[in-house]
Coordinates of C-alpha atoms in Angstrom, one line a residue:
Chain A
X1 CA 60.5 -48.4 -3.3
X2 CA 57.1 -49.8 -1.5
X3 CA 55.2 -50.6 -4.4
X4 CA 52.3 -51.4 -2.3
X5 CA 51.9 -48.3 -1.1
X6 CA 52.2 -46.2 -4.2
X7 CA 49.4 -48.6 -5.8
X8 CA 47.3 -49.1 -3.3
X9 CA 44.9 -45.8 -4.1
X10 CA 44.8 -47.2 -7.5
X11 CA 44.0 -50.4 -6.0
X12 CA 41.4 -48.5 -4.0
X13 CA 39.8 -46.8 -6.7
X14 CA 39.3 -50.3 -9.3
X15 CA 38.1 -52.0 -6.4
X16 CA 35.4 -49.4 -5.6
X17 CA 34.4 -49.1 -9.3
X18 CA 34.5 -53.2 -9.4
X19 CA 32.0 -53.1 -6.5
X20 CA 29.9 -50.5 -8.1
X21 CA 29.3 -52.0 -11.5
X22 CA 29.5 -55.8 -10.7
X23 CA 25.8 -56.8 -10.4
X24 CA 24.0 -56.9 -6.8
X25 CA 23.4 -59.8 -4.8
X26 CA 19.9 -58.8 -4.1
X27 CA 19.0 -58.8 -7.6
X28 CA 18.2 -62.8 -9.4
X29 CA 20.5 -65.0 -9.7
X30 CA 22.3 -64.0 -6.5
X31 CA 24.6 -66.5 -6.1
X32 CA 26.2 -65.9 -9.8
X33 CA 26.4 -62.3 -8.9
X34 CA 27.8 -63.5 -5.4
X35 CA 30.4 -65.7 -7.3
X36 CA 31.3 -62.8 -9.8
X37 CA 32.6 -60.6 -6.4
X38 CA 33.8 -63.1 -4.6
X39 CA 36.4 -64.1 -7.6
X40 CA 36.2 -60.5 -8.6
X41 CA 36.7 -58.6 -5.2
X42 CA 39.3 -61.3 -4.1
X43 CA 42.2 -59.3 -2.8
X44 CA 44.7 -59.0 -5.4
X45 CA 47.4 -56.6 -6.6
X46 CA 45.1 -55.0 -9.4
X47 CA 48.0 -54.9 -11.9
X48 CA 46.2 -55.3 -15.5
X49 CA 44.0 -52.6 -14.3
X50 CA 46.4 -50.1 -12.5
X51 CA 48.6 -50.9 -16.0
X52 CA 45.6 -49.4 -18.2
X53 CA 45.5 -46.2 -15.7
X54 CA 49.2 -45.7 -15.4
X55 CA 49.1 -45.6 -19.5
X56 CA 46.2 -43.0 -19.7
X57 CA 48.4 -41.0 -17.4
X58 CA 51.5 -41.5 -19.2
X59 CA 50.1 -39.7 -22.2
X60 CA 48.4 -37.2 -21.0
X61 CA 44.9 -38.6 -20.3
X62 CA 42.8 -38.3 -17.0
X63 CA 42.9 -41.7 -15.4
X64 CA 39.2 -41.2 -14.3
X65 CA 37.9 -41.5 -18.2
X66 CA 40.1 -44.9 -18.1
X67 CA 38.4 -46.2 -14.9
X68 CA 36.1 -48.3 -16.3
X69 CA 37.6 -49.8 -19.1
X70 CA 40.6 -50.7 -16.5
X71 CA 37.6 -52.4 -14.6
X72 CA 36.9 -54.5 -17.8
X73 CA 40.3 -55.6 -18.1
X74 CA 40.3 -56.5 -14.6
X75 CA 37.1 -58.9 -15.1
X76 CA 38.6 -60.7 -18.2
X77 CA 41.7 -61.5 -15.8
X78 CA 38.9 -62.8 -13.2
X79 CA 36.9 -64.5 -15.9
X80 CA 40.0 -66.5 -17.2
X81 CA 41.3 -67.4 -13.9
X82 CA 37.7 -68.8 -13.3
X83 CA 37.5 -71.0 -15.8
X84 CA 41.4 -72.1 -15.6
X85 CA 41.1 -73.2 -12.1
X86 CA 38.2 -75.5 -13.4
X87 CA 38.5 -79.6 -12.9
X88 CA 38.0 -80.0 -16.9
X89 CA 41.6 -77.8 -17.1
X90 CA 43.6 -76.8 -14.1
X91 CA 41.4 -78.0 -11.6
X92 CA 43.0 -75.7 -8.7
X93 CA 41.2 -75.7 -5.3
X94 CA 43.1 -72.4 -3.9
X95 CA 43.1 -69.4 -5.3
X96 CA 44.5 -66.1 -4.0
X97 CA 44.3 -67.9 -0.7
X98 CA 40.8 -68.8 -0.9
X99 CA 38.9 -71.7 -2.4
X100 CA 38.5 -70.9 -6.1
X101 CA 35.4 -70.3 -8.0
X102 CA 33.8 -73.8 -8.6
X103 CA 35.3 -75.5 -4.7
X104 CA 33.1 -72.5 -3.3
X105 CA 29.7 -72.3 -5.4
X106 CA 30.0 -75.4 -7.4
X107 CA 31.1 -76.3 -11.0
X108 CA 28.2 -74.9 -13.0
X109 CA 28.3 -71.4 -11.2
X110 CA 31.8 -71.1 -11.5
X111 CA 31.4 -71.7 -15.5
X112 CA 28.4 -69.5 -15.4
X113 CA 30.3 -66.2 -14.0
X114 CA 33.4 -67.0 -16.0
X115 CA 31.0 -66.3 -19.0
X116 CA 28.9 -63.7 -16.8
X117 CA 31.6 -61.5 -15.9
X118 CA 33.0 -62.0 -19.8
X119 CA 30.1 -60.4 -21.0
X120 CA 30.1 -58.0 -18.3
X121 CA 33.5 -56.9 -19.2
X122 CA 32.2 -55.9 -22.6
X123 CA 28.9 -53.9 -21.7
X124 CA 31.2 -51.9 -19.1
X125 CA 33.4 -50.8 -22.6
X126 CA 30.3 -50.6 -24.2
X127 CA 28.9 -47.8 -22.1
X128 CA 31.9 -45.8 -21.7
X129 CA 31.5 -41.9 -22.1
X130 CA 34.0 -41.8 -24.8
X131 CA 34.1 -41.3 -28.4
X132 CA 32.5 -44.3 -30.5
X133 CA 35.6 -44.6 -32.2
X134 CA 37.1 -44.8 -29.5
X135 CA 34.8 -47.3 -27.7
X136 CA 35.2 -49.7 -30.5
X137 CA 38.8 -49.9 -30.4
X138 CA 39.2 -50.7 -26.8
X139 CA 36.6 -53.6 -27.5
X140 CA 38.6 -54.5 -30.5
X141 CA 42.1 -54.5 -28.5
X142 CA 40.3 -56.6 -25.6
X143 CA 38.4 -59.4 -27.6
X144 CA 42.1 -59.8 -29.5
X145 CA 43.4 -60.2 -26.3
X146 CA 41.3 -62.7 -25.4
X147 CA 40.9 -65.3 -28.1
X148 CA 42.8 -67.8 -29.5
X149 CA 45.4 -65.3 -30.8
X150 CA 45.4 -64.4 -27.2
X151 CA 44.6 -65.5 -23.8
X152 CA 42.5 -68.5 -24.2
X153 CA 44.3 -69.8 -27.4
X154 CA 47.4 -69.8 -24.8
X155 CA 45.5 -71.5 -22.2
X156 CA 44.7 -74.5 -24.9
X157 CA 48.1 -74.7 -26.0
X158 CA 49.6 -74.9 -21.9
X159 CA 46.5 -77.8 -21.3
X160 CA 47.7 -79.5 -24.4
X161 CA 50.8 -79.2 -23.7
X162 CA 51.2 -81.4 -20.0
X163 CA 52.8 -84.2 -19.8
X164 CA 54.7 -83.7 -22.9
X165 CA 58.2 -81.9 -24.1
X166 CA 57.8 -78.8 -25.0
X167 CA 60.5 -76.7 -27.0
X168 CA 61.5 -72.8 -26.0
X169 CA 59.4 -71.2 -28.8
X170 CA 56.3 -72.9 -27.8
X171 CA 56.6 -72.0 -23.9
X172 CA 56.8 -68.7 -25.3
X173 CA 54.2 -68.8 -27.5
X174 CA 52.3 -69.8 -24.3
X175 CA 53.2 -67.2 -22.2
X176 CA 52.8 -64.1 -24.6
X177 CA 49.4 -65.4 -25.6
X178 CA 47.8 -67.0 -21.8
X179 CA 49.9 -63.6 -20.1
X180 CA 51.4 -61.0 -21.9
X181 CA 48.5 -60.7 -24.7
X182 CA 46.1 -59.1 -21.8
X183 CA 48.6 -56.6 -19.7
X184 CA 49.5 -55.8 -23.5
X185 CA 46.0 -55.1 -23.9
X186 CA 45.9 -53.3 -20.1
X187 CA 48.4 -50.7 -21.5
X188 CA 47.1 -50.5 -25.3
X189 CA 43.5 -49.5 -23.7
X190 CA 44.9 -47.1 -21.4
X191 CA 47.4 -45.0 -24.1
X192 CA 44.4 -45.4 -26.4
X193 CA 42.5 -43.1 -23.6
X194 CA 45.4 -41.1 -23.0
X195 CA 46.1 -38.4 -25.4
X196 CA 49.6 -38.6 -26.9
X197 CA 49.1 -41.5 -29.3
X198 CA 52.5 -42.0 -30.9
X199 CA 53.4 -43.2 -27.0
X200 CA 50.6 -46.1 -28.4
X201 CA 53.4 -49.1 -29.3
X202 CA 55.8 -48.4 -27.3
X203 CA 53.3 -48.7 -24.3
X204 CA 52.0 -51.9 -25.7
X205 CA 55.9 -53.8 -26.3
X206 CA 56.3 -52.4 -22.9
X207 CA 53.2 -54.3 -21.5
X208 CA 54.1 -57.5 -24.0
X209 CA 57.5 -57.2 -22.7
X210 CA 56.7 -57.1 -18.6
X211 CA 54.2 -59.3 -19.3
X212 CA 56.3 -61.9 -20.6
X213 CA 58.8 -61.4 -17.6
X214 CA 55.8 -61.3 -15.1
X215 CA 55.0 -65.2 -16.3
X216 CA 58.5 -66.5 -16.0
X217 CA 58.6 -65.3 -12.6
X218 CA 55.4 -66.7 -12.1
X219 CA 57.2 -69.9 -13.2
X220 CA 59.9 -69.1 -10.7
X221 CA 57.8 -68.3 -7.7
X222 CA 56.2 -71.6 -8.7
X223 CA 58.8 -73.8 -8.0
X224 CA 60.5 -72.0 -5.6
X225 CA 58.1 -69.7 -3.7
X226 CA 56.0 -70.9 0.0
X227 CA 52.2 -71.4 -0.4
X228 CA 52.2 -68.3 1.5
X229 CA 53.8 -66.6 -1.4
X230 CA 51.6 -68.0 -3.6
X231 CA 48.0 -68.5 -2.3
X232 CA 48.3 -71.7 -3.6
X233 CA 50.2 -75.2 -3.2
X234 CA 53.9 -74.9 -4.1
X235 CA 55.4 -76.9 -7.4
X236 CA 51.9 -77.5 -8.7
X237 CA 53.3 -76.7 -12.2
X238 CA 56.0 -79.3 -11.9
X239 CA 53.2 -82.0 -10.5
X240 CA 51.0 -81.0 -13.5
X241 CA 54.5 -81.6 -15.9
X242 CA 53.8 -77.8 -17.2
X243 CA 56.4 -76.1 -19.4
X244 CA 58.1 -73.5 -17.4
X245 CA 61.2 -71.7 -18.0
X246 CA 63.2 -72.9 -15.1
X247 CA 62.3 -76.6 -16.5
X248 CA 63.4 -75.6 -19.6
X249 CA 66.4 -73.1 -18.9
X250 CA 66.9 -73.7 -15.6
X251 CA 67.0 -71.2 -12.8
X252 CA 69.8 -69.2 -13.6
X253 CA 68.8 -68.6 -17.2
X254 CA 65.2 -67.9 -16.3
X255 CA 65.8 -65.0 -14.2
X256 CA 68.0 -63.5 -16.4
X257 CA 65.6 -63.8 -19.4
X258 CA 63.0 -62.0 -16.7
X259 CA 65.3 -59.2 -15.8
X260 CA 66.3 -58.5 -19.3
X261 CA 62.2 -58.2 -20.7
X262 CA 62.0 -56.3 -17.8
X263 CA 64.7 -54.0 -19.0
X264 CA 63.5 -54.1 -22.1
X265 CA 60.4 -53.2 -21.2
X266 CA 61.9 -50.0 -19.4
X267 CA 63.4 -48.6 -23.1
X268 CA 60.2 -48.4 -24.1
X269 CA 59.0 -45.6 -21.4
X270 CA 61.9 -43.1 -21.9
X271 CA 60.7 -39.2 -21.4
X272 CA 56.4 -40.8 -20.3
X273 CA 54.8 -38.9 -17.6
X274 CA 54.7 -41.5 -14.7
X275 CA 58.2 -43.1 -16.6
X276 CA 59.6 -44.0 -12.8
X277 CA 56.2 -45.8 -11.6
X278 CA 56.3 -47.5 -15.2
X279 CA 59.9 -48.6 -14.5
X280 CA 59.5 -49.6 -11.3
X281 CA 56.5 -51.8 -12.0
X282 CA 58.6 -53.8 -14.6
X283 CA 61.2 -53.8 -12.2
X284 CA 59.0 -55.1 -9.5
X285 CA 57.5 -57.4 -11.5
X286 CA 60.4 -59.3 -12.1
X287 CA 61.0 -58.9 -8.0
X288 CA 58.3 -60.7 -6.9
X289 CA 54.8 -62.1 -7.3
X290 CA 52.2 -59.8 -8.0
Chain B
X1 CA 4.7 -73.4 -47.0
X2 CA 8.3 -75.2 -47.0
X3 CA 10.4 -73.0 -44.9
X4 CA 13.6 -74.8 -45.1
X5 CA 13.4 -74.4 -48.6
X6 CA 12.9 -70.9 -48.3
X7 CA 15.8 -70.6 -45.5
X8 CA 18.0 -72.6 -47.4
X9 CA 19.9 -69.5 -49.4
X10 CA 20.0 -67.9 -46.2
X11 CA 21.7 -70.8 -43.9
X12 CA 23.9 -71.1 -47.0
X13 CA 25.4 -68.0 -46.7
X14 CA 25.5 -67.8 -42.9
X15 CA 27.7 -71.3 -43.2
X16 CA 29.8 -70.1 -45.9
X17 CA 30.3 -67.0 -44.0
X18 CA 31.4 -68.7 -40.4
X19 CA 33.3 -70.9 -42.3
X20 CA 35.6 -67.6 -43.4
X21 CA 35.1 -65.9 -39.7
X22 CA 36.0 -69.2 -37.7
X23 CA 39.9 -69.4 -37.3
X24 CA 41.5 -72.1 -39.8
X25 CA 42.8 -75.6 -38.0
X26 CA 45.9 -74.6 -40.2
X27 CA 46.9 -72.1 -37.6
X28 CA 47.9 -72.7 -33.1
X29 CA 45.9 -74.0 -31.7
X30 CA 44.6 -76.4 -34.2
X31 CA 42.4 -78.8 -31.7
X32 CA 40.6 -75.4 -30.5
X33 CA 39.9 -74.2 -33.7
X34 CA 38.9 -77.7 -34.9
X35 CA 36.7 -77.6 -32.0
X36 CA 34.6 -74.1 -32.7
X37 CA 34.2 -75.4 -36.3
X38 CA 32.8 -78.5 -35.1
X39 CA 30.2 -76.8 -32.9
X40 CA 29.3 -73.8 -34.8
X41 CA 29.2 -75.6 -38.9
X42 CA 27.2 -78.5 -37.1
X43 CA 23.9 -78.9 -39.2
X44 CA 21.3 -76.1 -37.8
X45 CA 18.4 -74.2 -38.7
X46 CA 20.4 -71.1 -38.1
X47 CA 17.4 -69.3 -37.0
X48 CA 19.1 -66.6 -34.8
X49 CA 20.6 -65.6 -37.8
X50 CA 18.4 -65.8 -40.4
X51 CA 16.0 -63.1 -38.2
X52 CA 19.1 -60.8 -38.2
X53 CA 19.3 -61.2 -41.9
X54 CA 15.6 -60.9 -42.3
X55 CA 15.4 -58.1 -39.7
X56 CA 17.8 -56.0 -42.0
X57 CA 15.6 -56.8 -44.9
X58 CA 12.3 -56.1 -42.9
X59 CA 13.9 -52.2 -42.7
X60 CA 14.9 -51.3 -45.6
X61 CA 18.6 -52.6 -45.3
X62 CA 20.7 -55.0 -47.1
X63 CA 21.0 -58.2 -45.6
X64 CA 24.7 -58.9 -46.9
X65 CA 25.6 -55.5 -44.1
X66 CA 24.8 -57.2 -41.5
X67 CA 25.6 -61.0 -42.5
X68 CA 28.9 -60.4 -40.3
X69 CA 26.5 -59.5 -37.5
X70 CA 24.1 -62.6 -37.9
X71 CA 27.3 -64.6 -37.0
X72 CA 28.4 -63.5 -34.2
X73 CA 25.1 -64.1 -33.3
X74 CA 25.3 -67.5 -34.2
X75 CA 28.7 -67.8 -32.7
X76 CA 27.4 -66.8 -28.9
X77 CA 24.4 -69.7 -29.8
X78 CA 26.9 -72.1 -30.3
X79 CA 29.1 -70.9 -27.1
X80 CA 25.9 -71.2 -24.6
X81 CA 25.4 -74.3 -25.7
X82 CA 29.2 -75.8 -25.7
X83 CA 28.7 -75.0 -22.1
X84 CA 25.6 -75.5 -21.2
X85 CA 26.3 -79.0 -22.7
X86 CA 29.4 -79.3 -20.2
X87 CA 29.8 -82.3 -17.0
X88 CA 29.8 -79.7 -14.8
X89 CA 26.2 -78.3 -16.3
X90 CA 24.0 -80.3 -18.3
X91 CA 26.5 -83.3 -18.6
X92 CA 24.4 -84.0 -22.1
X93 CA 26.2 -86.2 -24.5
X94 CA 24.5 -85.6 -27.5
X95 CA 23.6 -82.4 -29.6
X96 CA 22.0 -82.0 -32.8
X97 CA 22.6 -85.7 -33.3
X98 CA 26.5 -85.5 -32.7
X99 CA 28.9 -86.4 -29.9
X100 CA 28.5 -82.6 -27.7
X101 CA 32.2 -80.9 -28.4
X102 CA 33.2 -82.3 -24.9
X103 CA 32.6 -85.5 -25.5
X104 CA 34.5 -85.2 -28.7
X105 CA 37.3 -82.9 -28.1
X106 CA 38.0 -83.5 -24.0
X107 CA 36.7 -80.8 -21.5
X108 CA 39.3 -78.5 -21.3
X109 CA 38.7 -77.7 -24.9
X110 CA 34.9 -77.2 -25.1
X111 CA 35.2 -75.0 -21.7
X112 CA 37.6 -73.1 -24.0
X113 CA 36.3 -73.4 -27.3
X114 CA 33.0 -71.4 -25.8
X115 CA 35.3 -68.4 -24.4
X116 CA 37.1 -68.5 -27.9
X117 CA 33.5 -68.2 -29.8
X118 CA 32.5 -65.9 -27.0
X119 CA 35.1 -63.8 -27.8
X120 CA 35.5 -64.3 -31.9
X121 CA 31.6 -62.6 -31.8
X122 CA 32.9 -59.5 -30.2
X123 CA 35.8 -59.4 -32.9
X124 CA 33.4 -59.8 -35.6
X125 CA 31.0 -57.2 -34.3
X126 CA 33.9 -54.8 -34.1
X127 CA 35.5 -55.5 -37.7
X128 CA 31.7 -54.4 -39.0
X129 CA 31.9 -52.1 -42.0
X130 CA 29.5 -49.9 -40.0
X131 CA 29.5 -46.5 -38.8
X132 CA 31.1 -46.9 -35.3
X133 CA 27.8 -45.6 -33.4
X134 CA 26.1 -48.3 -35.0
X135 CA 28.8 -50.9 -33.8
X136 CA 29.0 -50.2 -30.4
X137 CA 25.2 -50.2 -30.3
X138 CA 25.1 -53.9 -31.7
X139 CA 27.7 -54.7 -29.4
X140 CA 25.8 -53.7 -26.5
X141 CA 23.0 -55.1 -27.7
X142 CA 24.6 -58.7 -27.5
X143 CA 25.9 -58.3 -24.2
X144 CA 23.0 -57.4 -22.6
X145 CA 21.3 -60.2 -24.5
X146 CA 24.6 -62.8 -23.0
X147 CA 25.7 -61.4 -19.8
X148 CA 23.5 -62.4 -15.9
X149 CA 20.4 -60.1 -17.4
X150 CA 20.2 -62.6 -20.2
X151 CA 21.2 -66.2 -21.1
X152 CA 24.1 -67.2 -19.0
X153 CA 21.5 -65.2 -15.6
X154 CA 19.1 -67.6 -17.4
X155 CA 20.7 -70.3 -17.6
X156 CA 22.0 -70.4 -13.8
X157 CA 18.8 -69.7 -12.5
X158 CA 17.9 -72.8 -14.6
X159 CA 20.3 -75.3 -13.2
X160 CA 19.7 -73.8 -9.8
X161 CA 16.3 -74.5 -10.1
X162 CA 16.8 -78.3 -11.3
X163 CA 14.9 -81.1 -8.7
X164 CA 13.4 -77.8 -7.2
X165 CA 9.3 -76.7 -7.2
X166 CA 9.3 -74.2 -9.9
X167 CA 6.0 -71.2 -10.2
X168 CA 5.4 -70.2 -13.5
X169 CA 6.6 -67.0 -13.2
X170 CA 10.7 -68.4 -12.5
X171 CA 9.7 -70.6 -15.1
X172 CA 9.0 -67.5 -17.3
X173 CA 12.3 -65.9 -16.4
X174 CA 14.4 -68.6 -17.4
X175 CA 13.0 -68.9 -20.8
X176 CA 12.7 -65.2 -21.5
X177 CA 16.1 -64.6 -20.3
X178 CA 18.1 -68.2 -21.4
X179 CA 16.5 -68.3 -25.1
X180 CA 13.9 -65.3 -25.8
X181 CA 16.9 -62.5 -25.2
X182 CA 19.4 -64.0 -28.1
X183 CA 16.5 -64.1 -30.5
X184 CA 15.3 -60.8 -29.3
X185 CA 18.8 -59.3 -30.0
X186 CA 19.5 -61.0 -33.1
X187 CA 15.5 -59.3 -34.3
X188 CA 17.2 -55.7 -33.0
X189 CA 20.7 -56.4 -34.2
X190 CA 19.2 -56.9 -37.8
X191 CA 16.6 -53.9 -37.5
X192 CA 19.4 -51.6 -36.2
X193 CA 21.0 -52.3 -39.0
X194 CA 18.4 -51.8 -41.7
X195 CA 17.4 -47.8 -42.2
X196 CA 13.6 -48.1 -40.5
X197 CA 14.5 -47.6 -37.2
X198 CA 10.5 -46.9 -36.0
X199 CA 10.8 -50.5 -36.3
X200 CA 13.3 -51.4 -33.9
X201 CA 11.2 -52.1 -30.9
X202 CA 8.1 -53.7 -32.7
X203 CA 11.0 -56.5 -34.1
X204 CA 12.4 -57.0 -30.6
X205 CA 9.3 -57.0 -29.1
X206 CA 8.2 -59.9 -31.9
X207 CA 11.8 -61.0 -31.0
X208 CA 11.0 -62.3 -27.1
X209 CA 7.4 -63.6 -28.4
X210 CA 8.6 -65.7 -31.1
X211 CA 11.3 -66.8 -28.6
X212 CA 9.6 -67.3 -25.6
X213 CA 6.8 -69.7 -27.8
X214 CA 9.9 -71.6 -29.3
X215 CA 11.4 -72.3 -26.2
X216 CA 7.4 -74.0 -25.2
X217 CA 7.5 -75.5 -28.1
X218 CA 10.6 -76.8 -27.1
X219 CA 10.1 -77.9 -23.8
X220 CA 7.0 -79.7 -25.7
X221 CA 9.2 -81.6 -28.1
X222 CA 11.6 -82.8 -25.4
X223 CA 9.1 -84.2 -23.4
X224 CA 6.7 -85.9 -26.5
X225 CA 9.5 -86.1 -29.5
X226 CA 11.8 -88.6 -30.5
X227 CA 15.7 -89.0 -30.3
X228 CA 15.4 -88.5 -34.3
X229 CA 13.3 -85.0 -33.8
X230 CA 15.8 -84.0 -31.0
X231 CA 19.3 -84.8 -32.0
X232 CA 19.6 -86.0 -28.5
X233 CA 17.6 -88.2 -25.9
X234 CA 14.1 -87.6 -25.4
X235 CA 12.6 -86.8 -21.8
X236 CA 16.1 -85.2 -20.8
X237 CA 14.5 -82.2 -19.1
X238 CA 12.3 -84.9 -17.0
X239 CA 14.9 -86.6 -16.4
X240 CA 16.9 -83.8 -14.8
X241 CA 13.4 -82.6 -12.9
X242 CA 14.0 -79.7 -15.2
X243 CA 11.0 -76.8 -14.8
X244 CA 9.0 -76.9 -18.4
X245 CA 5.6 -75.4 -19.3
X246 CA 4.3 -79.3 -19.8
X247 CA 5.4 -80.1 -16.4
X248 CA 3.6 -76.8 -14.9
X249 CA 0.7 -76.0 -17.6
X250 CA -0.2 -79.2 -19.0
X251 CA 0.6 -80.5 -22.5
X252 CA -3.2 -78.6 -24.2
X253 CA -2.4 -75.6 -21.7
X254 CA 1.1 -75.0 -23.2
X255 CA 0.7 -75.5 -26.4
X256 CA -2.2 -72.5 -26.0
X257 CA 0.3 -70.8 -24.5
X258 CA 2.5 -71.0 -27.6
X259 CA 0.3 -70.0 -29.6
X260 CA -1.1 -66.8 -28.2
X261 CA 2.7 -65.5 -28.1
X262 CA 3.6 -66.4 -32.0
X263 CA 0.4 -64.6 -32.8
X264 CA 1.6 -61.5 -30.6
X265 CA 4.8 -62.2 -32.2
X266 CA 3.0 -61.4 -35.6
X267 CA 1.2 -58.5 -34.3
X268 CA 4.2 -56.6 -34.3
X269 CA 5.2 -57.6 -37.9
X270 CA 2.0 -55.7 -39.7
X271 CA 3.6 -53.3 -42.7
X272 CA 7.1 -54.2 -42.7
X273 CA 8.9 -55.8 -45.8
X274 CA 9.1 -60.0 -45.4
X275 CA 6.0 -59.6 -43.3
X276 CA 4.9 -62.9 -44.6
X277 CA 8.5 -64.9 -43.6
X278 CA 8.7 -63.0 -40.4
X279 CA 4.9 -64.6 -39.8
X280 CA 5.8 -67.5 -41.2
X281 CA 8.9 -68.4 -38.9
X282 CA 6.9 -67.3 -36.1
X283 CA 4.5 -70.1 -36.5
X284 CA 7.2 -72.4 -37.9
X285 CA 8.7 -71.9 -34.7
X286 CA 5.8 -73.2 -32.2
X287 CA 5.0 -75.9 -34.8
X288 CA 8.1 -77.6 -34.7
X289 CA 11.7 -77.6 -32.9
X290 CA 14.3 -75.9 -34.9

């Protein structure tokens, strides 16, 4: 199945919301709202976002009312990558291909739309034409995503953590909180907008689940994939003496840990609209580098 | 009139309450959470707060329903300034007479102890005991008040403008969009959440006064006060060929200057409960740094 293809008018659509309610570059301070597009527009597969959309789908939503909320997701993904591929933590100088944030407009820019887009992320949920209740809960899903209970808590723990042994639980630790917290969150937010809410959970231990296979072949592809693969320098985890799972469990081991989450994942979709494009995502997933 | 006596009760309970919001260093990742206490239970005047508190009272509501409110407030204070304080930004080393959290806890951790208060505000804002119009409203309140339209577009503009000839109308923009829009939104956070609503504007509007003559009087204070007054170095912003109203008005002209806008500040106070405190803090605040 080309995945590609089947996304890529979801791909379309995100990207020409991004565009729309990212800030202008004609309006002051240009060059953060030129650094929010150019880490935000990047090319990129769109998954968090295309995630919350396939959810609102699968129970019984219109994807339209999840547009912009799958936007926000998108720009805490940005925002986070931002400030990861920072000198004071990852200090990366390719990203998707390109030079990262803070190798392109300087260090305090790059912090600056990190934060920028952060914010923006939240006044996009904020104006959604949805219930309040409603509106609220996506915030409250997103900023526990994000957090140290989430997403930046797992980023601390990974920093911390180089250079020094690291056991099983805490590499997964790391990778449900720094990955699989936010496509968790990507598919919580989009059942929340569907309509069939008992589909809710499972939807979400389906994101958790792919989410947590998604990193370890991250891990994979990191060790074993070409720069072309990657947009970025091969075995940069292994120079950085990161915790991966194929340092831990080897290769072997690691890809069956990603194929079973991934199947996992899968028992959680049984008798969803869009159950094949939901399946085949956690499949894909698992396939290759998103 | 003593007005830290008078704010004392209410800095007490905005430091007992952060000190129940603000994850315990019992819990993963202890070195962040050690981190956001450090920052945000550092010795302060609390004064974004205490106008969100006051605010409240102002209208006709009880200050204890919005106390949550007041810290998240106080949370995104502390986040703009973990990062502001960065290498990559300021590069200061001292803040409020302590080591700035980089210095003491590494960069990687500040960079990510900001995002995790960043994010811990939005939590708190969306666990109010509010009706849920109300919540979303004070939610995008404060990320107007945070996002490029506000402190982290204000404080770009700002670095961007360092070594740079500066007119007084940039100048203007950074200081009514880095420090008068938090205190703004903590006036219309609190007034939102009190029952006179007719008030609303009048209290943001005394809001970006009071804040735009603080941040003079500010810019005053680093340029004539001493280490002791500052917490920090004196002269910093010269130093850095930062823009200030000294450096463009004139010490006499500025100091004017500050004064005119805390008595427009008060103008907009006439009638309302705490009239007298809300007066009072707005000449506090040109009078001395907080």
């Amino acid at each position: 199945m080309d995945f590609e293809s089947i996304l890529q008018p979801t791909i379309n659509q995100v990207n020409a919301r991004l565009d729309q309610l990212l800030p202008p570059t004609t309006e002051t301070p240009s060059v953060l709202h030129e650094a929010m597009r150019y880490s935000c527009l990047a090319p990129g597969k769109r998954l968090r976002p295309a995630l919350t959309l396939i959810c609102t789908q699968a129970t019984g939503g219109d994807p339209k009312q999840a547009l912009d909320a799958a936007c926000a997701v998108e720009m805490i993904h940005c925002f986070s990558l931002i400030h990861d591929d920072l000198p004071g933590i990852d200090n990366d100088d390719l990203r998707r291909g390109m030079p990262t944030c803070h190798k392109k407009f300087g260090e305090a820019v790059a912090i600056l739309a990190g934060d920028a887009l952060f914010a923006l992320a939240f006044e996009v949920l904020g104006n959604q034409q949805a219930e309040t209740t409603v509106v609220v809960e996506t915030m409250k899903i997103l900023t526990r995503a994000v957090g140290t209970y989430g997403l930046v808590g797992g980023e601390t723990i990974d920093v911390l953590s180089e250079g020094k042994p690291v056991d099983a639980d805490t590499l997964e630790l790391i990778h449900r909180r720094k990955t699989a917290s936010l496509i968790a969150a990507a598919c919580e937010i989009g059942s929340l907008l569907g309509s069939k809410q008992d589909a809710r959970p499972k939807l979400k231990e389906y994101g958790e689940c792919m989410g947590l296979a998604f990193q370890i072949a991250d891990d994979f592809l990191n060790e074993t994939g070409t720069p072309e693969q990657l947009g970025k320098a091969a075995g940069s985890d292994r120079d950085r003496q990161k915790a991966t799972y194929p340092a831990i469990y080897g290769i072997d081991e690691s890809r069956k840990k990603a194929f079973d989450l991934a199947e996992k994942a899968i028992q959680n979709i049984q008798g969803l609209v869009n159950q094949s494009i939901l399946e085949g995502l956690a499949k894909y997933s698992v396939e290759r580098l998103y």
